[in-house]
XYZ file of C-alpha atoms in Angstrom:
624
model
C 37.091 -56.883 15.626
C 36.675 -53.458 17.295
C 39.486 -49.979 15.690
C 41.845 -50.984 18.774
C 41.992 -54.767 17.960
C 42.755 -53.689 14.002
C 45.284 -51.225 14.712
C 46.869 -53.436 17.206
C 47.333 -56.206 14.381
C 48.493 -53.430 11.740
C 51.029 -52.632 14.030
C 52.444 -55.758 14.591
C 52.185 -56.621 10.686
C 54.464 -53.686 10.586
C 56.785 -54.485 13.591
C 56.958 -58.249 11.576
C 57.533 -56.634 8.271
C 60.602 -54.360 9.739
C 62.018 -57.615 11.261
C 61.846 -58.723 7.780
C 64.093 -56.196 6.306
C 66.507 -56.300 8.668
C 67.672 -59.477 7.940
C 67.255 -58.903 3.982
C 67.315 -54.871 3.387
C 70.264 -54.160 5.560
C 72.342 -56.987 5.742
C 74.886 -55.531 3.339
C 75.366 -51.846 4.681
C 74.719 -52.997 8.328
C 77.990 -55.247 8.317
C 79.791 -52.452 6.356
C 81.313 -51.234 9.879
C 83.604 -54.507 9.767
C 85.433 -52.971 7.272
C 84.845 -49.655 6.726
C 86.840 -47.371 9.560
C 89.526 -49.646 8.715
C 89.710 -48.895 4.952
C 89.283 -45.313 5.964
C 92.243 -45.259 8.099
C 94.608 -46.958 5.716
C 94.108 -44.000 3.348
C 94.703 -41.649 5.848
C 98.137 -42.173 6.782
C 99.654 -43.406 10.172
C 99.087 -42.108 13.844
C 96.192 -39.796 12.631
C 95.734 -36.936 14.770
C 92.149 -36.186 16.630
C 91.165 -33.621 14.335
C 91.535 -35.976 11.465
C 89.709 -38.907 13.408
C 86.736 -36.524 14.245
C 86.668 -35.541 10.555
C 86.775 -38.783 9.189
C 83.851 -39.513 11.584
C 81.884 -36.599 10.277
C 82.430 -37.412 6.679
C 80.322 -40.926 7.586
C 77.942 -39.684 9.619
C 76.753 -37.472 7.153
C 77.653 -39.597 4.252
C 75.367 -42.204 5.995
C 72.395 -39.029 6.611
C 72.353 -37.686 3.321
C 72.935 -40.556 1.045
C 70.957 -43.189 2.485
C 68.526 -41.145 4.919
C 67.848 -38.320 2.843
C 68.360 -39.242 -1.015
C 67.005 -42.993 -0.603
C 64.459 -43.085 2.160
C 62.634 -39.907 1.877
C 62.954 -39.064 -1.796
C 63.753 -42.509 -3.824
C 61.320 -44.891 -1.826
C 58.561 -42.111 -2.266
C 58.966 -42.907 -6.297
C 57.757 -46.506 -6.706
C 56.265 -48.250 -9.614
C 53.218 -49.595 -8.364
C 54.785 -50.310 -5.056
C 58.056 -51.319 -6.304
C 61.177 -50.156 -6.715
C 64.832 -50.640 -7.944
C 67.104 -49.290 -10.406
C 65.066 -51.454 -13.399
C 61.501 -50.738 -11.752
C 62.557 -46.836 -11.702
C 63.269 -47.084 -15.413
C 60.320 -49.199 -16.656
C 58.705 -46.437 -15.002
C 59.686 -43.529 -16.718
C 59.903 -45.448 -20.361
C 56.234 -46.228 -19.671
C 55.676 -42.180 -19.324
C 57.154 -42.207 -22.875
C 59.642 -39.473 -22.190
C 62.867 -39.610 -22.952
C 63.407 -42.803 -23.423
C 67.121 -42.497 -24.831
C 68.569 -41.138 -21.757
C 66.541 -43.567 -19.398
C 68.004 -46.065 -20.933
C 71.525 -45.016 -20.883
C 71.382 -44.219 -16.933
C 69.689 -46.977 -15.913
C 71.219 -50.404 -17.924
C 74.412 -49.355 -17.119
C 73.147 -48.927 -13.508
C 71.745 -52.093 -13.075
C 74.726 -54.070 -14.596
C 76.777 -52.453 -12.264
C 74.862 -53.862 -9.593
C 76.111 -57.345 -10.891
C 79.306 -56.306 -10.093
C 78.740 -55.175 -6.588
C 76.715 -58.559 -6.033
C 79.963 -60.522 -6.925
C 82.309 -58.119 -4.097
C 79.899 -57.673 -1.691
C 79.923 -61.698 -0.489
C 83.714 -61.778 -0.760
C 84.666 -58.826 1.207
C 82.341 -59.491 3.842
C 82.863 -63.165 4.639
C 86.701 -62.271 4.831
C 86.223 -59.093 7.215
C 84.084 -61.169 9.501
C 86.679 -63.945 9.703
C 89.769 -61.475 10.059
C 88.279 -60.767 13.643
C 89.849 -63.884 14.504
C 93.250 -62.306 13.952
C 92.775 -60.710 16.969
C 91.642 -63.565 19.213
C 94.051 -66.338 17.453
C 96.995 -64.568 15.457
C 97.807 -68.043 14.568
C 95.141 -68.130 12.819
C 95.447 -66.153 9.891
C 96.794 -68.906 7.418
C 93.092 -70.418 7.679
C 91.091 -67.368 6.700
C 91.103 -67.500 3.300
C 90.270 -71.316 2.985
C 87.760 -70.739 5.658
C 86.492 -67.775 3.659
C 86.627 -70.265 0.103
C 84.630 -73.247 1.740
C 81.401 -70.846 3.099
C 81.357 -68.946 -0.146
C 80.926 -72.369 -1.795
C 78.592 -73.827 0.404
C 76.517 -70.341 0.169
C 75.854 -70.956 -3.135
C 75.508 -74.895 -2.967
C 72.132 -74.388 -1.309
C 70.892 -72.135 -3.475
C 68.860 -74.438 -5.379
C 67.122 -75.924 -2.519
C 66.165 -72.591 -1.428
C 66.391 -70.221 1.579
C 62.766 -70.106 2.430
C 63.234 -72.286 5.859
C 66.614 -71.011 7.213
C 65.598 -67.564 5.839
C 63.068 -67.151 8.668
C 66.024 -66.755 11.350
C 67.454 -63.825 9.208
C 65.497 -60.749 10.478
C 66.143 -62.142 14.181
C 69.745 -62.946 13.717
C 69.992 -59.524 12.413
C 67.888 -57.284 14.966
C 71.155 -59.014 17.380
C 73.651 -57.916 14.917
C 72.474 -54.345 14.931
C 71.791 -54.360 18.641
C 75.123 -56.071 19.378
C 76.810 -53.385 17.015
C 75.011 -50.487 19.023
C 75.906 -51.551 22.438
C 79.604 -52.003 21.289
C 79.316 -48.859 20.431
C 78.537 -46.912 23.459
C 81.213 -48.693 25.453
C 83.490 -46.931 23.010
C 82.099 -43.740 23.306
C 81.700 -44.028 27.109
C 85.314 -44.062 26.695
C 85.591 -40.929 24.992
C 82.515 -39.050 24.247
C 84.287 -36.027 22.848
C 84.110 -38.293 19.645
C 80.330 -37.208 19.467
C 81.312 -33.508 18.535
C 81.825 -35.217 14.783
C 77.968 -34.763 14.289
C 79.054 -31.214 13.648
C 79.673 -31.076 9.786
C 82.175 -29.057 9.943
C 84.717 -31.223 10.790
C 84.517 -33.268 8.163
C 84.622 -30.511 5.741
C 87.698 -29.234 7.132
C 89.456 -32.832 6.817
C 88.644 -32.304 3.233
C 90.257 -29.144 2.737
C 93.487 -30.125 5.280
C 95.756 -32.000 2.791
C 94.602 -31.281 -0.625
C 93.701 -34.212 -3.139
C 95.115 -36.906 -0.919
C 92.319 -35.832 1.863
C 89.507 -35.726 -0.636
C 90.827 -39.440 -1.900
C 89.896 -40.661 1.296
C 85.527 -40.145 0.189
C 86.820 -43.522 -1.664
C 87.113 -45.073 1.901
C 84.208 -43.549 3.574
C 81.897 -44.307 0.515
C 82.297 -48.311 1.911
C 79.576 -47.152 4.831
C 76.910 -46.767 2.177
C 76.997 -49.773 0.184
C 73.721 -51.439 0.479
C 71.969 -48.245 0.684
C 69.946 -48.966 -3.058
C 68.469 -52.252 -1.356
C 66.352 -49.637 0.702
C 64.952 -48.791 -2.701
C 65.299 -51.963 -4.310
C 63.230 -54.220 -1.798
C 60.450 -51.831 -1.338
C 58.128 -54.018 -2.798
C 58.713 -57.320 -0.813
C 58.319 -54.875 2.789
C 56.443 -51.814 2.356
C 58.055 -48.189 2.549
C 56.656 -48.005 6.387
C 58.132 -51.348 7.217
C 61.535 -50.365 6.264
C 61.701 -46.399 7.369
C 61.011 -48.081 10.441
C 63.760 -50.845 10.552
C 66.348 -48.183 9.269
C 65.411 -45.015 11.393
C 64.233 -46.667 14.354
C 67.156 -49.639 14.541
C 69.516 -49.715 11.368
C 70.835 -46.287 11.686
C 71.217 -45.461 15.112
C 73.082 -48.779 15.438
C 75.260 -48.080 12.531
C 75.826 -44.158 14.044
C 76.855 -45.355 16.902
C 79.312 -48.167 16.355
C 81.596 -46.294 14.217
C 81.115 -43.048 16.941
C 82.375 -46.211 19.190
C 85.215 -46.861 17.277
C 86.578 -43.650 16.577
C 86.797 -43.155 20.506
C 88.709 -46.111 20.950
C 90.908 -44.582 18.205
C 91.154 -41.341 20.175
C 91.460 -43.200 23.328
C 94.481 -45.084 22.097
C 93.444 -48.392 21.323
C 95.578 -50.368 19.156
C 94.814 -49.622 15.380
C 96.387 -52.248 13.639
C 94.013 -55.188 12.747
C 90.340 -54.716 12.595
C 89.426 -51.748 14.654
C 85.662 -53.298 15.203
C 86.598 -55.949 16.892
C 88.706 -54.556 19.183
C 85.050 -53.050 20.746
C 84.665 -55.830 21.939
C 85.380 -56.908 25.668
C 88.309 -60.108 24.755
C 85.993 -62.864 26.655
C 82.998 -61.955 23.986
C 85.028 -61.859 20.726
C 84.780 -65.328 19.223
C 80.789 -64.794 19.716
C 81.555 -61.820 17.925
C 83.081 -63.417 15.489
C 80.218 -66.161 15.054
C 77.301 -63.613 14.604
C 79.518 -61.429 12.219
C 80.592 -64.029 9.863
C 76.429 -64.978 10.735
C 75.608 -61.606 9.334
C 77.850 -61.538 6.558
C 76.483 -64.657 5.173
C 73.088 -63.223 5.511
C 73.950 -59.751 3.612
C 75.193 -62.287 0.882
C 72.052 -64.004 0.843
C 70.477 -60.985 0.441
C 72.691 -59.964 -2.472
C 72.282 -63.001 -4.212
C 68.372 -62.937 -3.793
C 68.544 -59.567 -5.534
C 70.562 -60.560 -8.373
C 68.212 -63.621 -9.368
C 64.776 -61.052 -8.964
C 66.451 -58.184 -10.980
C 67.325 -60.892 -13.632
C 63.677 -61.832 -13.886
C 63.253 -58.238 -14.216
C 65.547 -57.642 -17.290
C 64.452 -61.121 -19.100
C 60.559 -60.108 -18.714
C 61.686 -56.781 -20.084
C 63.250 -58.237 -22.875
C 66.620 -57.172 -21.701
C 68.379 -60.201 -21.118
C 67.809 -64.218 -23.202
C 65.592 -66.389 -21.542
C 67.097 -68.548 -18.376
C 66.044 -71.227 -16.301
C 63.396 -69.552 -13.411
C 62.772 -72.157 -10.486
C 60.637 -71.335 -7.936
C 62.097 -72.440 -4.858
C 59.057 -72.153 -2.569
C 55.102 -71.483 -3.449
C 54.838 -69.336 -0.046
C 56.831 -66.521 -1.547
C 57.154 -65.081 -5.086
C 60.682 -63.722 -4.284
C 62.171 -66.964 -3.729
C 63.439 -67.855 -7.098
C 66.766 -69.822 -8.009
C 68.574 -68.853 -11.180
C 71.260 -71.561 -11.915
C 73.351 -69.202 -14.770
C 73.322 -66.258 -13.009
C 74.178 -68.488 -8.956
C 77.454 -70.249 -10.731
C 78.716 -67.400 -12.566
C 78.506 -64.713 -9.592
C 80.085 -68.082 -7.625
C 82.893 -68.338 -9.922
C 83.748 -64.746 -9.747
C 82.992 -64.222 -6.007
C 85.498 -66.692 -5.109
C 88.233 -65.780 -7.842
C 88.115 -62.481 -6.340
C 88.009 -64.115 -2.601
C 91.600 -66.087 -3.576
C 92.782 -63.472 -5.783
C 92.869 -60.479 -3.329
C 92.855 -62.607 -0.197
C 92.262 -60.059 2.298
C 89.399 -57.279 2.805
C 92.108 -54.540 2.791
C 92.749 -55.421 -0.508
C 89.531 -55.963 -1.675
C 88.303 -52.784 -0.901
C 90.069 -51.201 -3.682
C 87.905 -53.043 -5.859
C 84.802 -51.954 -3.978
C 82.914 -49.057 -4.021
C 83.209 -47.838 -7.487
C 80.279 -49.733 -8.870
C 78.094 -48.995 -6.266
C 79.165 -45.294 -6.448
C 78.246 -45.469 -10.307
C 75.008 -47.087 -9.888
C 73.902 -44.410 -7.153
C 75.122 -41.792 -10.091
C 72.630 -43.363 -12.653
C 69.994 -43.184 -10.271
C 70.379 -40.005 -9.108
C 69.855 -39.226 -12.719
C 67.037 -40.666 -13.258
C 65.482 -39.292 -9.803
C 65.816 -35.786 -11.771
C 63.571 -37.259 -14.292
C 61.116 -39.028 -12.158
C 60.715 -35.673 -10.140
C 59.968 -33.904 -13.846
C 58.045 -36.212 -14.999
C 55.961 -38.180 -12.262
C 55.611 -35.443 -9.400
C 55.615 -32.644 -11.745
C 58.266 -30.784 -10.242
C 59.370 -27.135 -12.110
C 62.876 -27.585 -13.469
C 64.339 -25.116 -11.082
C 63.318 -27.329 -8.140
C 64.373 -30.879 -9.199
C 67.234 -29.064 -11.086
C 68.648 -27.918 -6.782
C 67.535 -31.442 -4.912
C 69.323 -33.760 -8.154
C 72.335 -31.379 -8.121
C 72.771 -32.174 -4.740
C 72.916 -35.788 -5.011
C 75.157 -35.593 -8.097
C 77.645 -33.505 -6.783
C 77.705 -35.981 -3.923
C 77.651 -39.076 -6.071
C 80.240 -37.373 -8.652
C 82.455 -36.923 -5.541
C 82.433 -40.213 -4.255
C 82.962 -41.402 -7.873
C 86.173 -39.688 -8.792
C 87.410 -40.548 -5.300
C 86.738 -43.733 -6.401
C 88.153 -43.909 -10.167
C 91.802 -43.940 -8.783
C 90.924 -47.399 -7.455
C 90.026 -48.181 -11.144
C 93.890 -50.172 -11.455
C 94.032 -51.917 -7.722
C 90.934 -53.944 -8.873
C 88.115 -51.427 -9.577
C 88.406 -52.837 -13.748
C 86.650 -55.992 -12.140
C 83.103 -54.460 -11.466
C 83.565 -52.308 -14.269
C 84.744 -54.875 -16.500
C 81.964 -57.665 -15.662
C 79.054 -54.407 -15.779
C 80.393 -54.098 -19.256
C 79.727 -57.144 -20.475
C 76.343 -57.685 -19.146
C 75.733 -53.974 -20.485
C 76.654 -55.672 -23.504
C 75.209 -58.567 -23.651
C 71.205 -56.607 -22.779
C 71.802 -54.083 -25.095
C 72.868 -56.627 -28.389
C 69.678 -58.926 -27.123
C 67.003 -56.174 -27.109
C 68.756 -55.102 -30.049
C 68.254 -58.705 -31.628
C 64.736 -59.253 -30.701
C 63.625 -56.266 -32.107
C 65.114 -57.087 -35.364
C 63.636 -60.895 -34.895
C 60.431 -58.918 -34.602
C 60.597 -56.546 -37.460
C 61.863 -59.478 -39.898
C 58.984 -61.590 -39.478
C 56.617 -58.995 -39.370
C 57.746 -57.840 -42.800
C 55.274 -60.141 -44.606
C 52.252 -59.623 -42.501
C 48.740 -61.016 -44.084
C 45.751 -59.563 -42.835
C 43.287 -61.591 -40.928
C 40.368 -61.532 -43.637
C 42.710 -61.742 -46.344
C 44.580 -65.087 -44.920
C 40.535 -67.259 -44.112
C 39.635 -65.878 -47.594
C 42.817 -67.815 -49.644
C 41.996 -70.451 -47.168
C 38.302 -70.876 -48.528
C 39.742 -69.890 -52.141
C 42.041 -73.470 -51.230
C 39.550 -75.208 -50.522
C 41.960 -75.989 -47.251
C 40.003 -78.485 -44.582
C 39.682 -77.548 -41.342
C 40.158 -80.761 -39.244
C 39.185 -81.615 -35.552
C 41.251 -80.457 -32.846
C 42.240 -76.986 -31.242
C 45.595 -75.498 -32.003
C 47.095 -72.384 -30.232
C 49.924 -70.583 -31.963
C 52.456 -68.505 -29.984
C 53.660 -64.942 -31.423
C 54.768 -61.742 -31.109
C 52.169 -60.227 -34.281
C 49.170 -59.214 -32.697
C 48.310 -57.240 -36.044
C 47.358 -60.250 -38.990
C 48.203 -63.803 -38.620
C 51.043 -65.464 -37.173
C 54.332 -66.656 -39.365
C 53.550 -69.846 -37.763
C 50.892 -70.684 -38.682
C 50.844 -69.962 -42.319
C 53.789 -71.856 -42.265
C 51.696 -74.600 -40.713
C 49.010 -74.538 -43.135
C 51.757 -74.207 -45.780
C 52.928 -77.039 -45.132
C 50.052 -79.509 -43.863
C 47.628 -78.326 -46.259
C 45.012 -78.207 -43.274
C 43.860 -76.357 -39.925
C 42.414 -77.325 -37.028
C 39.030 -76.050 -36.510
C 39.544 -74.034 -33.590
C 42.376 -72.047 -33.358
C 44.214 -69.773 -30.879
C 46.791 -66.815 -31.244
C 48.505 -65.785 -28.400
C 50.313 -62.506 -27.372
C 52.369 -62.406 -24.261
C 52.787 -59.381 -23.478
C 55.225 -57.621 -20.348
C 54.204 -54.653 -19.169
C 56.031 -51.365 -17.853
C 54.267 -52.262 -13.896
C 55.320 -54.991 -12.284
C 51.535 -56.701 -11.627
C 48.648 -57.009 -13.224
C 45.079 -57.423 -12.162
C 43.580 -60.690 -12.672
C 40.591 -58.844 -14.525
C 43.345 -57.673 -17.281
C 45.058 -61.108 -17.271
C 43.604 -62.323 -20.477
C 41.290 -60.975 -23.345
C 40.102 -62.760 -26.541
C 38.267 -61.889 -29.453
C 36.844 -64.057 -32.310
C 38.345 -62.384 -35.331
C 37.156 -65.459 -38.079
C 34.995 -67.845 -37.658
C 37.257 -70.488 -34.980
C 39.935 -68.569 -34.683
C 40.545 -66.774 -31.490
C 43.052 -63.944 -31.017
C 44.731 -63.448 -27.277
C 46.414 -61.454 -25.502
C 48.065 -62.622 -22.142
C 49.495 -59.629 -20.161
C 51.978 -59.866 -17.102
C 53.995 -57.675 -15.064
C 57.640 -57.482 -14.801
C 57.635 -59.040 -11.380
C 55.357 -61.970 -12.741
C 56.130 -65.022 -14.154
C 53.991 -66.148 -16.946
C 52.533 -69.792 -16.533
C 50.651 -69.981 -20.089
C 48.834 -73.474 -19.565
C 47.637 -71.816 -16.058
C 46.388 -69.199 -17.100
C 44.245 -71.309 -19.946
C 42.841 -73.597 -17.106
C 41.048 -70.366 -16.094
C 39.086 -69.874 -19.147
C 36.016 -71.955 -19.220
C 33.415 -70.881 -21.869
C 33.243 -67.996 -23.390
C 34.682 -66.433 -24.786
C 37.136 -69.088 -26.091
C 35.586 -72.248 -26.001
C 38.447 -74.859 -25.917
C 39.776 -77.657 -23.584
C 43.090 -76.404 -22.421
C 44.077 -79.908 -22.235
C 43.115 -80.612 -25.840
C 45.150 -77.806 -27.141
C 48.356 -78.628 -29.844
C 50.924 -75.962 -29.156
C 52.837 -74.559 -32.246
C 56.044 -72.696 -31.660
C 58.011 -71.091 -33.748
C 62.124 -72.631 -34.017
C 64.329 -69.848 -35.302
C 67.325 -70.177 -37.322
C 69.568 -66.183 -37.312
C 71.055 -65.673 -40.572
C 72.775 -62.523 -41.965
C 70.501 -60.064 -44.214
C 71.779 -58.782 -46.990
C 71.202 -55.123 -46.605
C 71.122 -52.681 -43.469
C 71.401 -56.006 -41.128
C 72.996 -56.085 -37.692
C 76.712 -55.783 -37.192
C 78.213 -59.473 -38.219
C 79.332 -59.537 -34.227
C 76.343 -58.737 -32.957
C 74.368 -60.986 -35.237
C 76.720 -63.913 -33.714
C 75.976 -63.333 -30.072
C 72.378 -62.876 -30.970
C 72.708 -65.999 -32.448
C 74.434 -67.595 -29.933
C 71.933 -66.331 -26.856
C 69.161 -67.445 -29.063
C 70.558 -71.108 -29.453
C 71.645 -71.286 -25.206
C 68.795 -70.051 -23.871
C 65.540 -71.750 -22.422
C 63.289 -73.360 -24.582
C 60.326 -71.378 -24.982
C 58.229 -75.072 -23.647
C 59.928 -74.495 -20.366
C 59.910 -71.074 -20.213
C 56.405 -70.822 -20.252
C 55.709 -74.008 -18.615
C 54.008 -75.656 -21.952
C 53.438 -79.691 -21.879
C 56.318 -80.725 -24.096
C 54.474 -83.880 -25.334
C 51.514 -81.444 -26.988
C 54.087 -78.798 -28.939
C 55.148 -79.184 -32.566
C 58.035 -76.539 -33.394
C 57.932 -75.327 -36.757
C 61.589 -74.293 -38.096
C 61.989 -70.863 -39.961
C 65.573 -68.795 -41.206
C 65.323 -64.784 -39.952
C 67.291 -62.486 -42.023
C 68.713 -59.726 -39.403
């Protein structure tokens, strides 16, 4: 294949990758126009004059420039973890640089529960703003919104188990039309009016802020809606490529997204009709219920998307030991990201649709929205500061000036935000909270699991020796013993002996270990050494973005150094029963969720895959 033929094929690898991310990177802030202007507008008062249109308009374009061109795509994506990225990739990251740690934490778990929150909103408000478009063709309508609205929120989530891998091949074409549709609707506004383009000019928008005191800056609440979505950029970097999405946002995305609400504020200016849903009325009257069709289209995509990113940041946090362990299907062998998380589907289910039925239109809905999102982008602009300390090796002077530009942004959008906290923001907040909560109070628990058993730690030498002293027999077969020591011998399998009086003669301990990147090479999968004669210590290290598949990886070994028949192999697990210490133990409350997570979450056989007819559990009481 001759340099023209190869760069030809990278090119369209890259043209197929950007189609890609349309349909999953920017399906959330792409439809944001649906809803967006009209928020904006509502918190702006009635009849608003063309200065205040013009700064409104500025305040988005420039929102839209410097939050998700400038902060996201040039500096964020250019921080990845070994090609990923995300709010939990960001901070496995920096803990892995060993610096500190305390204050990663505390920006980035709160971050990425907050994204829970957004995950729930996001489907709800943008299902309903899509529909509302049929005010405008069918007033009559309106009474069947909000059932309409119920029944493809439910069904959304019905197929979840099956998977999206087939249908999810029409999402990057359905949404190149969305943002093409969106674009061209937009310059038949602004042919209308194309004084509206003078907004590009910042100062507009700065003078709207400075017109009519706190009530004018209250309005950053509204425009903040054209910039949710914008940590998916960052977030799917590692299913795409950076190049694959700079291209689908700068070349496509953002121009589109420019230029529909340009389009819409000249309609405004022109004096089109503002009550209703301003985006719709873009659109010529004979081409609206196609409108309709490819927005609620798009909406349903963008809540795809949402969902997919909720089940692989979940796999994130319960490989990082940050959440208990759940149920991970894989929905298709063609691509790692398409998992299905049962808890995590019904729960944001549940809650989507309360909130769907509870605040029954977008308008209201918005107030809820934005303040998560707006919180989230806070914590990561804090831990950008760090990353440009620590990983690029910027002075403090220089990352000091680029992160205090993002925070005073993010801190402005925030407190424009907070006054939404009592219309509905509490929700996000609220269910971030909890799931705050709940990761903290598990890491919290496992550590002290750890600790506890490893109080009573025999040395490897030390343990063969009593077993000689014993005159213990060592009987045919191969046993492999899961645990978290890698220093002496596992609980388990004194316990074992303890209590059978005998050992197999070849024996296994096994380490699974997650590490701070999210792959591994296969070279570094697995490593054994003979520490006693038949006994065999392991380690088996994944990445965060990996799912471990223990009997798998044991097909691979054939020989040396471990020579066992993976299929012969007795698996012995350790059951454990939480019960209060009695001295400098966990807080009673804490103990009992511990305890409770423990007890509801996946077996450790299906978690790692392990044939359930070849494990023997062995119970054992941990004082925490």
């Amino acid at each position: 294949m001759d340099s023209n033929s190869v760069e030809s094929h990278r090119t369209s690898g890259k043209l197929m990758l950007a189609g890609g991310a349309l349909g999953v990177v920017f399906g959330d802030i792409g439809t944001s126009p649906l809803y967006t202007l009209k928020t904006i507008l509502l918190l702006s008062g009635d009849n608003p004059t063309p200065e205040v249109i013009l700064g409104l308009l500025s305040l988005i374009f420039w929102t839209l420039i410097l939050v998700t061109s400038v902060k996201y795509a040039i500096f964020a994506m250019r921080i990845d973890n070994n090609g990923e990225g995300g709010i939990m990739a960001l901070m496995s990251l920096l803990v892995h640089k060993g610096k500190h740690s305390k204050w990663v934490m505390f920006a980035a778990l709160p971050g990425a529960a907050l994204i829970y929150g957004d995950g729930a909103i996001t489907p709800a408000i943008s299902v309903l703003s899509a529909l509302e478009g049929l005010n405008i063709i069918v007033p009559e309508a309106q009474s069947y919104i909000l059932p309409a609205t119920v029944v493809i929120l439910v069904a959304l989530f019905a197929i979840q188990p099956f998977g999206t891998a087939r249908i999810g091949k029409i999402f990057g074409p359905v949404m190149t039309l969305w943002f093409i549709a969106i674009a061209v609707l937009g310059i038949s506004g602004i042919v209308k009016h194309p004084a509206v383009l003078l907004a590009i000019n910042p100062a507009y928008g700065i003078s709207f802020l400075f017109s009519n005191g706190f009530s004018s800056f209250l309005v950053l609440g509204g425009v903040f809606l054209c910039v949710t979505g914008a940590e998916a950029l960052y977030a799917d970097m590692g299913h795409f490529g950076k190049k694959p999405i700079w291209l689908a946002w700068f070349a496509l995305a953002f121009p589109a997204l420019l230029l529909n609400y340009a389009g819409q504020s000249a309609i405004i200016l022109s004096g089109a009709d503002i009550t209703g849903n301003i985006f719709f009325r873009l659109c010529p009257p004979f081409l609206q219920i196609p409108l309709v069709i490819l927005a609620t289209l798009a909406t349903i995509i963008a809540s795809q998307a949402i969902i997919t990113g909720a089940f692989s940041m979940t796999r994130q946090a319960i490989l990082l030991g940050w959440l208990p362990r759940l149920r991970i299907k894989q929905t298709t062998a063609e691509s790692y990201g398409q998992i299905y998380i049962g808890t995590i589907n019904w729960l944001l289910m549940v809650v989507t649709v309360g909130l769907a039925v509870t605040f029954k239109s977008s308008e209201n809905l918005a107030a809820a929205y934005g303040i998560a999102v707006s919180l989230t982008m806070l914590m990561t602009s804090g831990l950008l500061f760090m990353a440009m300390r620590q990983i690029w090796g910027w002075s403090l002077l220089a990352s000091g000036l680029v992160a205090a530009c993002f925070l005073v942004i993010d801190s402005s959008f925030l407190i424009a935000n907070l006054v939404k906290v009592m219309e509905g923001g509490y929700i996000p907040l609220t269910l971030a909270a909890i799931i705050c909560a709940i990761m903290l109070i598990w890491n919290r628990g496992v550590k002290a699991t750890s600790r506890a058993i490893s109080e009573k730690v025999i040395g490897v030498d030390e343990f063969f020796q009593k077993l000689s002293d014993m005159q213990i027999p060592r009987v045919q077969g191969t046993a492999l013993f899961l645990t978290r020591m890698q220093n002496g011998v596992p609980p388990v399998m004194r316990w074992h002996v303890a209590r059978n009086r005998a050992l197999q003669q070849k024996v296994v301990s096994l380490t699974i270990e997650i590490q701070n990147f999210p792959y591994v090479k296969a070279s570094d999968r697995l490593v054994f050494c003979e520490r006693a004669p038949g006994y065999w210590q392991g380690v088996a290290r994944y990445g965060f973005m990996e799912q471990p598949h223990i009997p798998q990886l044991l097909q691979s070994v054939s020989g040396a150094p471990a020579p066992f028949i993976a299929d012969e192999i007795t698996w012995y697990l350790g059951h454990e029963t939480i019960i209060a210490r009695e001295r400098d133990g966990m807080a009673s409350w804490q103990r009992n969720c511990y305890a409770f997570m423990v007890r509801n979450s996946t077996h450790i056989t299906n978690y790692y895959r392990l044939p359930g007819d070849q494990v023997v559990e062995i119970g054992r009481r941990v004082a925490i």
